[in-house]
């Protein structure tokens, strides 16, 4: 068994504090012989606001992630006998001799280091810690003493009768009244008492990506901390170190994306066009700024045979065939740039009509690019640009869980008189939809038109030919109709119980995929 290095204030081996849940899970699953069992625990009712626990029972390790950002905040070693640990080339616990039987190992509890080993040899002296008396309601027979160092702490069981506030803690923990350490915690902070107050909310010092840990600012493309949606196709990507990168839909090119974000982790070719028939509903829409009619009635020749649409002369036939050929070439070039480590996908296609301006949109920031009003008229149709951005929430139990790391976002373009804070990715959809309905209410000509924009469209993810990712159908769905889409895939690919049905709700420039617990699984900006 290889030794795992303990790094106070940093991590345990490759498990770095601040790493994303997405990265940690992928790394653990890549080593099934070392980590044969991975148990994920979360609140199905509140998966965003409550911590996520990742247990490695075969290794005696438990990892705690915050819910809003899904970053590793606390590493706990609960069973020292299941992993070989070392600190500065000193074994945390001396491994048992080869003659020790399994039965003896199972009965010799706890398995952690003694106080003398920690205090005299492993780490060294420290300030007095904290005594926690036994919980009478929990039936605990012993109290616990937390011995804390910067970034690391040990828990020792102490007999309550031996505890006294006036007693030297070194003498107490060195006596027979104290047992060896039952657990160890690695965290970011000067002490455990200092760290535990805001352990899930303080800014982590290390990056989300395990590949960037220890490389500084030159390790690769800068991480995206937050995505700010400003409306009318303007999206601001706030980065960890560098200046923000602005994406202007229907203007930003694939080359711009690669230069600023690095090459995509994968490229997905769009091939599902089963919803193209609904685009006919766009014609004559009285609400061009809403979901219905947002596509502007743009024709998609890949869904119809137009080779006989021009039959007046031979020249027109040739022009028609050439036009159809170009359309098919453009359709084949359409794709999604999958940035799994950034938490989003970018749809690449020919320029489209920008979304409508929010009635309550504030003045544009001086650093923001100007809104594009006539993109489709000024850009050549053979010019590929970023036209949609799909922001993934990585909700535990959802159908696409752990394909992307969690992406956090805010909506800066829809303020309301009674609310000053921007809508954000941690809010329940009911709160978001309530404000958006108020913001966009004046743009509808009637109550019936407002209700019609929320009509539903059914999609069952559980069927064998259902797309494996929301981007397969999202590419055409929001171009045709507003409303919601329900799926009934209650079991994930790993056989685990998922959060069940999802619904799609559309607003001008935005499509929300919502789980039945109210959490937003994906936001599409167009």
XYZ file of C-alpha atoms in Angstrom:
526
model
C 0.000 0.000 0.000
C 1.490 3.318 -1.096
C 1.715 6.076 1.497
C -0.565 9.115 1.106
C 1.015 12.438 1.989
C -0.767 14.658 4.499
C -0.603 18.397 3.708
C -2.174 20.646 6.379
C -4.113 23.577 4.939
C -3.880 21.939 1.507
C -5.086 18.362 1.215
C -4.473 14.636 1.364
C -2.516 13.225 -1.554
C -4.205 14.401 -4.756
C -7.323 15.462 -2.812
C -6.808 19.228 -2.701
C -9.024 21.562 -0.662
C -11.058 23.686 -3.078
C -11.158 21.024 -5.809
C -14.491 20.606 -7.559
C -16.742 17.629 -6.899
C -16.608 16.913 -10.633
C -12.799 16.628 -10.667
C -12.579 14.598 -7.469
C -15.183 12.056 -8.601
C -13.517 11.600 -11.982
C -10.130 11.044 -10.331
C -11.514 8.539 -7.820
C -13.406 6.600 -10.483
C -10.212 6.378 -12.541
C -8.629 4.283 -9.762
C -11.236 1.589 -8.949
C -8.683 -0.765 -7.398
C -7.606 1.882 -4.892
C -11.083 3.340 -4.327
C -13.492 0.420 -4.900
C -16.476 2.020 -3.140
C -17.717 5.593 -3.501
C -20.812 6.666 -1.565
C -22.381 10.036 -2.315
C -24.823 11.555 0.182
C -26.878 14.691 -0.438
C -30.228 16.248 0.337
C -32.661 15.496 -2.478
C -34.917 18.302 -1.247
C -32.162 20.948 -0.994
C -29.192 19.754 -3.083
C -27.811 23.260 -3.668
C -27.968 24.803 -0.201
C -26.760 21.812 1.869
C -23.296 20.170 1.939
C -22.508 17.081 -0.147
C -20.749 14.148 1.505
C -18.516 11.727 -0.370
C -17.574 8.620 1.631
C -14.748 6.221 0.793
C -15.454 3.392 3.282
C -12.728 1.095 1.971
C -10.189 3.860 2.606
C -11.586 5.262 5.851
C -11.947 8.734 4.328
C -14.883 11.164 4.147
C -14.956 14.305 2.001
C -17.296 17.246 2.516
C -18.213 19.677 -0.281
C -20.273 22.849 -0.044
C -23.567 22.824 -1.964
C -23.541 26.149 -3.862
C -20.063 25.799 -5.418
C -19.426 22.034 -4.944
C -15.833 22.514 -3.767
C -13.943 20.330 -1.320
C -13.942 22.008 2.104
C -13.086 19.295 4.616
C -11.147 16.005 4.492
C -11.727 13.559 7.335
C -9.824 10.369 8.107
C -12.206 8.195 10.131
C -10.300 4.902 10.105
C -6.495 5.094 10.166
C -6.117 1.359 9.535
C -7.521 1.562 5.991
C -5.025 4.035 4.518
C -1.296 4.460 5.013
C -0.670 8.120 5.810
C 2.549 10.067 6.270
C 3.493 13.642 7.149
C 6.935 14.856 6.091
C 8.061 11.241 5.610
C 6.864 10.239 9.103
C 4.106 7.644 9.339
C 0.961 9.022 10.949
C 0.277 5.548 12.360
C 2.890 2.822 12.540
C 1.642 0.000 10.275
C 0.866 -3.279 12.072
C 3.386 -6.074 11.940
C 2.905 -8.809 9.368
C 2.033 -11.297 12.094
C -0.989 -9.322 13.281
C -4.206 -11.144 12.494
C -7.261 -9.585 10.955
C -9.307 -10.364 14.053
C -6.926 -8.391 16.240
C -7.042 -5.430 13.833
C -10.832 -5.387 13.929
C -10.973 -5.353 17.744
C -8.152 -2.866 18.334
C -10.051 0.422 18.219
C -9.328 3.229 17.809
C -6.584 2.783 15.236
C -5.209 6.314 15.218
C -1.950 7.824 16.459
C -1.348 8.429 20.147
C -1.108 11.924 21.545
C 2.569 11.420 22.354
C 3.321 10.486 18.740
C 1.448 13.526 17.361
C 2.787 16.033 19.900
C 6.390 14.879 20.171
C 7.297 13.424 16.804
C 4.735 13.897 14.057
C 3.852 17.618 14.186
C 4.952 19.210 17.459
C 3.642 21.442 20.255
C 0.538 23.558 19.840
C -1.876 25.689 21.853
C -4.539 24.130 24.076
C -7.482 22.728 22.164
C -11.176 22.346 22.878
C -12.946 19.842 25.094
C -16.433 18.693 24.033
C -18.359 16.951 26.842
C -20.324 13.774 26.066
C -23.825 14.136 24.710
C -26.166 12.552 27.225
C -28.978 12.339 24.661
C -26.732 10.533 22.204
C -25.633 7.978 24.799
C -21.955 8.871 24.474
C -19.798 7.548 27.293
C -16.733 9.712 26.635
C -15.978 13.309 25.793
C -13.817 14.484 22.919
C -10.742 16.686 22.929
C -9.886 18.497 19.660
C -6.150 19.064 19.306
C -5.780 21.670 16.576
C -2.910 22.877 14.416
C -3.042 25.242 11.406
C -4.911 23.297 8.737
C -5.141 19.984 10.625
C -6.803 18.660 13.785
C -7.050 15.363 15.723
C -9.898 14.112 17.905
C -9.134 12.130 21.066
C -11.674 10.403 23.314
C -11.354 11.399 26.981
C -13.065 9.941 30.047
C -15.352 12.650 31.497
C -14.239 11.923 35.054
C -10.652 12.815 34.174
C -11.460 16.168 32.587
C -10.800 19.407 34.423
C -10.434 22.916 33.032
C -7.523 23.467 35.393
C -5.657 20.353 34.255
C -2.755 20.596 31.816
C -4.042 19.201 28.510
C -0.655 17.588 27.775
C -0.817 15.624 30.995
C -4.467 14.703 30.372
C -3.980 13.414 26.814
C -0.796 11.578 27.799
C -2.597 9.660 30.553
C -4.559 6.439 30.342
C -7.793 8.475 30.471
C -7.320 9.429 26.814
C -7.469 7.067 23.847
C -5.507 7.327 20.598
C -6.915 9.677 17.974
C -10.195 8.464 16.542
C -10.194 10.824 13.536
C -8.216 13.521 11.750
C -9.474 16.555 9.807
C -7.683 18.583 7.128
C -9.109 22.050 6.439
C -8.177 25.594 5.497
C -7.699 27.834 8.518
C -5.463 28.739 11.435
C -7.301 26.328 13.757
C -10.393 24.140 13.795
C -12.316 26.592 15.981
C -11.496 29.344 13.496
C -12.315 27.324 10.382
C -15.537 25.594 11.367
C -17.562 28.829 11.623
C -17.402 29.466 7.866
C -15.791 26.335 6.474
C -18.385 26.011 3.693
C -18.477 29.676 2.695
C -14.909 31.052 2.872
C -13.037 31.504 -0.404
C -10.829 28.452 -1.069
C -7.154 29.279 -1.774
C -6.721 26.475 -4.309
C -8.320 26.069 -7.766
C -11.238 23.832 -8.663
C -9.258 21.862 -11.209
C -6.872 19.249 -9.815
C -4.716 19.688 -12.906
C -4.145 23.361 -12.014
C -3.279 22.762 -8.348
C 0.285 23.881 -7.690
C 0.802 25.426 -11.127
C -0.108 29.023 -10.276
C -1.329 31.384 -12.943
C 0.610 29.755 -15.758
C -0.868 26.270 -15.335
C -3.413 26.549 -18.134
C -6.601 28.429 -19.085
C -7.854 30.539 -16.201
C -10.829 29.175 -14.278
C -14.247 30.750 -14.747
C -15.547 31.781 -11.320
C -18.919 33.240 -12.308
C -20.989 33.782 -15.435
C -22.892 37.089 -15.575
C -25.720 37.301 -18.115
C -26.296 40.895 -19.268
C -28.966 40.259 -21.903
C -29.093 40.878 -25.659
C -26.486 38.177 -26.201
C -23.846 39.646 -23.863
C -22.287 37.256 -21.343
C -19.420 38.091 -18.988
C -17.160 35.283 -17.753
C -15.498 36.358 -14.496
C -12.164 34.572 -14.126
C -10.071 33.615 -11.118
C -6.998 35.695 -11.970
C -7.379 37.425 -15.317
C -9.745 40.064 -16.621
C -13.279 39.026 -17.607
C -13.902 37.473 -21.006
C -16.997 38.738 -22.814
C -18.973 36.470 -25.110
C -21.239 38.251 -27.556
C -23.578 35.692 -29.066
C -23.578 35.642 -32.870
C -20.276 37.580 -32.870
C -17.767 35.626 -30.756
C -16.032 33.065 -32.961
C -14.769 29.560 -32.152
C -11.258 30.954 -32.455
C -12.047 33.497 -29.742
C -13.274 30.732 -27.453
C -10.158 28.614 -27.933
C -7.867 31.596 -27.396
C -9.545 32.615 -24.127
C -10.869 29.325 -22.696
C -8.531 26.787 -24.233
C -9.571 23.976 -26.592
C -12.867 22.283 -25.705
C -12.771 19.003 -23.794
C -14.963 17.494 -26.507
C -16.867 18.536 -29.612
C -20.420 17.268 -29.971
C -22.061 17.290 -33.410
C -25.701 18.278 -33.321
C -27.801 15.693 -35.175
C -31.212 15.666 -33.457
C -33.661 17.856 -35.410
C -36.931 16.256 -34.359
C -38.251 19.598 -33.120
C -37.642 21.554 -36.316
C -41.288 21.068 -37.378
C -42.391 23.476 -34.638
C -40.488 26.361 -36.191
C -43.476 27.035 -38.412
C -45.193 28.405 -35.322
C -42.763 31.318 -35.334
C -44.268 32.849 -38.450
C -46.516 35.786 -37.628
C -45.711 35.817 -33.946
C -46.803 38.978 -32.204
C -44.161 38.550 -29.510
C -40.754 38.485 -31.192
C -38.988 39.016 -27.885
C -40.421 35.892 -26.288
C -39.777 32.210 -26.754
C -42.338 31.939 -29.536
C -40.856 33.699 -32.510
C -37.409 34.213 -31.039
C -35.917 32.314 -33.944
C -37.412 34.885 -36.248
C -38.874 32.312 -38.626
C -35.433 31.499 -39.957
C -35.609 28.571 -42.317
C -33.633 25.446 -41.687
C -33.097 23.752 -44.996
C -31.603 20.685 -43.419
C -35.078 19.635 -42.342
C -36.759 19.941 -45.769
C -35.881 19.051 -49.338
C -35.606 22.327 -51.233
C -33.892 21.012 -54.339
C -37.056 21.599 -56.386
C -37.960 24.980 -54.945
C -36.345 26.833 -57.880
C -37.485 25.471 -61.244
C -37.902 28.542 -63.416
C -34.594 28.378 -65.275
C -31.462 26.302 -65.379
C -29.567 29.124 -63.657
C -32.020 29.272 -60.805
C -31.810 25.499 -60.452
C -28.062 25.730 -60.118
C -28.379 28.570 -57.610
C -30.916 26.616 -55.607
C -28.768 23.515 -55.530
C -25.761 25.576 -54.488
C -27.804 27.217 -51.727
C -29.012 23.854 -50.458
C -25.454 22.543 -50.523
C -24.221 25.476 -48.480
C -27.067 25.010 -46.001
C -26.223 21.356 -45.586
C -22.536 22.241 -45.147
C -23.412 24.774 -42.433
C -25.688 22.298 -40.687
C -22.952 19.690 -40.664
C -20.565 22.270 -39.176
C -22.908 23.071 -36.283
C -21.600 21.649 -33.037
C -21.309 22.071 -29.291
C -17.999 22.942 -27.689
C -18.110 20.962 -24.434
C -16.124 22.638 -21.646
C -16.679 20.072 -18.900
C -14.073 21.611 -16.586
C -15.642 25.077 -16.944
C -19.185 23.797 -16.463
C -20.767 24.861 -19.746
C -21.273 24.080 -23.432
C -21.198 26.564 -26.306
C -23.309 25.997 -29.414
C -21.507 26.941 -32.625
C -23.675 27.816 -35.646
C -24.406 30.597 -38.102
C -25.419 33.935 -36.509
C -28.969 34.250 -35.165
C -31.224 37.076 -34.112
C -30.304 38.505 -30.674
C -32.725 38.159 -27.779
C -34.970 41.048 -26.796
C -33.850 43.738 -24.384
C -35.226 43.437 -20.865
C -37.751 46.195 -19.997
C -35.864 46.797 -16.725
C -32.303 46.419 -18.055
C -29.850 48.816 -16.350
C -27.357 50.928 -18.324
C -24.566 48.836 -19.806
C -21.265 48.602 -17.965
C -18.454 50.667 -19.526
C -16.463 47.452 -20.025
C -19.350 45.655 -21.728
C -19.374 45.266 -25.513
C -22.241 46.986 -27.327
C -25.388 44.964 -27.839
C -25.742 43.544 -31.330
C -28.961 44.629 -33.012
C -28.658 43.473 -36.597
C -26.284 40.534 -36.405
C -28.138 38.412 -38.928
C -28.065 41.200 -41.502
C -24.419 42.151 -41.087
C -22.766 38.752 -40.614
C -22.399 36.335 -43.552
C -24.535 33.202 -43.243
C -21.473 31.014 -43.718
C -19.768 32.562 -40.689
C -19.733 30.324 -37.594
C -20.187 31.984 -34.204
C -21.200 31.131 -30.652
C -24.985 31.397 -30.546
C -25.971 29.658 -27.296
C -24.411 28.983 -23.907
C -25.568 26.077 -21.724
C -24.663 26.484 -18.047
C -24.785 23.221 -16.081
C -25.548 23.007 -12.351
C -24.313 19.425 -11.789
C -27.138 18.661 -9.348
C -26.608 15.304 -7.554
C -29.224 12.802 -8.648
C -30.027 14.589 -11.912
C -29.750 12.822 -15.252
C -26.486 14.499 -16.411
C -24.797 14.533 -12.987
C -20.989 14.835 -13.066
C -20.663 15.364 -16.813
C -19.752 18.988 -16.102
C -18.513 20.718 -12.985
C -20.984 23.141 -11.466
C -21.269 26.526 -13.158
C -22.537 29.497 -11.141
C -24.330 32.413 -12.796
C -26.242 35.638 -12.179
C -28.833 37.470 -14.292
C -27.787 41.114 -14.351
C -30.316 42.369 -16.909
C -33.631 41.745 -15.123
C -33.644 43.893 -11.949
C -36.957 44.682 -10.310
C -37.954 47.588 -8.107
C -38.520 45.438 -5.028
C -35.307 43.401 -5.430
C -31.749 44.720 -5.617
C -29.744 41.496 -5.783
C -29.382 39.763 -9.177
C -31.087 36.432 -9.712
C -28.569 33.629 -9.281
C -27.990 29.910 -9.755
C -28.570 29.087 -6.068
C -32.139 30.410 -5.984
C -35.159 28.082 -6.377
C -36.794 28.389 -9.756
C -40.101 29.521 -8.237
C -38.383 32.666 -6.942
C -36.663 33.288 -10.279
C -39.750 32.715 -12.432
C -41.837 35.002 -10.227
C -39.539 37.947 -10.849
C -39.062 37.184 -14.535
C -42.829 37.106 -15.073
C -43.119 40.533 -13.467
C -40.257 41.916 -15.571
C -41.630 40.635 -18.888
C -45.354 41.110 -18.169
C -45.578 44.396 -20.071
C -44.212 42.848 -23.281
C -47.207 40.547 -23.790
C -50.242 41.840 -25.637
C -52.686 39.809 -23.553
C -52.898 37.396 -20.659
C -53.604 34.560 -23.091
C -50.388 35.269 -24.970
C -48.464 35.247 -21.692
C -49.957 31.886 -20.727
C -49.338 30.400 -24.167
C -45.635 31.075 -23.809
C -45.597 28.561 -20.943
C -47.103 25.612 -22.819
C -45.407 22.298 -22.242
C -43.516 19.865 -24.436
C -42.979 16.290 -23.267
C -39.646 14.464 -23.486
C -38.950 11.134 -21.797
C -35.254 10.716 -20.990
C -35.828 7.113 -19.993
C -36.410 5.943 -23.567
C -33.549 4.145 -25.229
C -33.149 6.667 -28.057
C -33.362 9.718 -25.821
C -30.352 12.017 -26.087
C -27.683 11.494 -23.491
C -27.346 15.213 -22.916
C -29.735 18.126 -22.822
C -27.772 19.822 -25.589
C -29.060 17.260 -28.116
C -32.610 18.611 -28.050
C -32.014 21.996 -26.492
C -30.374 23.032 -29.715
C -33.783 23.255 -31.381
C -36.315 23.303 -28.567
C -36.077 26.899 -27.506
C -36.250 28.022 -31.129
C -39.803 26.787 -31.425
C -41.908 27.076 -28.304
C -41.954 28.252 -24.703
C -43.047 26.169 -21.796
C -41.937 23.039 -20.048
C -40.653 19.612 -20.959
C -41.095 16.634 -18.692
C -38.994 13.491 -18.571
C -39.447 10.399 -16.454
C -35.978 8.926 -16.112
C -35.955 8.153 -12.383
C -32.918 5.850 -12.449
C -29.451 7.059 -13.346
C -26.973 5.124 -15.437
C -25.372 3.779 -12.257
C -28.634 2.343 -11.027
C -29.035 5.085 -8.431
C -32.297 6.837 -7.685
C -32.375 10.157 -9.511
C -34.420 13.279 -8.886
C -36.895 12.247 -11.596
C -38.796 14.528 -13.960
C -37.432 17.756 -15.359
C -39.284 20.696 -16.880
C -38.173 23.343 -19.341
C -39.401 26.910 -18.836
C -38.691 29.615 -21.370
C -38.269 33.377 -21.105
C -36.796 35.749 -23.707
C -33.169 34.776 -24.099
C -33.333 32.127 -21.365
C -34.406 28.492 -20.991
C -34.375 26.821 -17.566
C -34.279 23.070 -17.032
C -35.813 22.541 -13.602
C -35.850 19.447 -11.405
C -38.932 18.460 -9.430
C -37.310 19.760 -6.225
C -37.164 23.253 -7.750
C -33.408 23.289 -8.394
C -32.217 24.516 -11.793
C -30.265 21.801 -13.586
C -29.297 23.812 -16.668
C -29.677 27.371 -17.965
C -29.485 27.993 -21.692
C -28.696 31.564 -22.756
C -29.322 32.579 -26.367
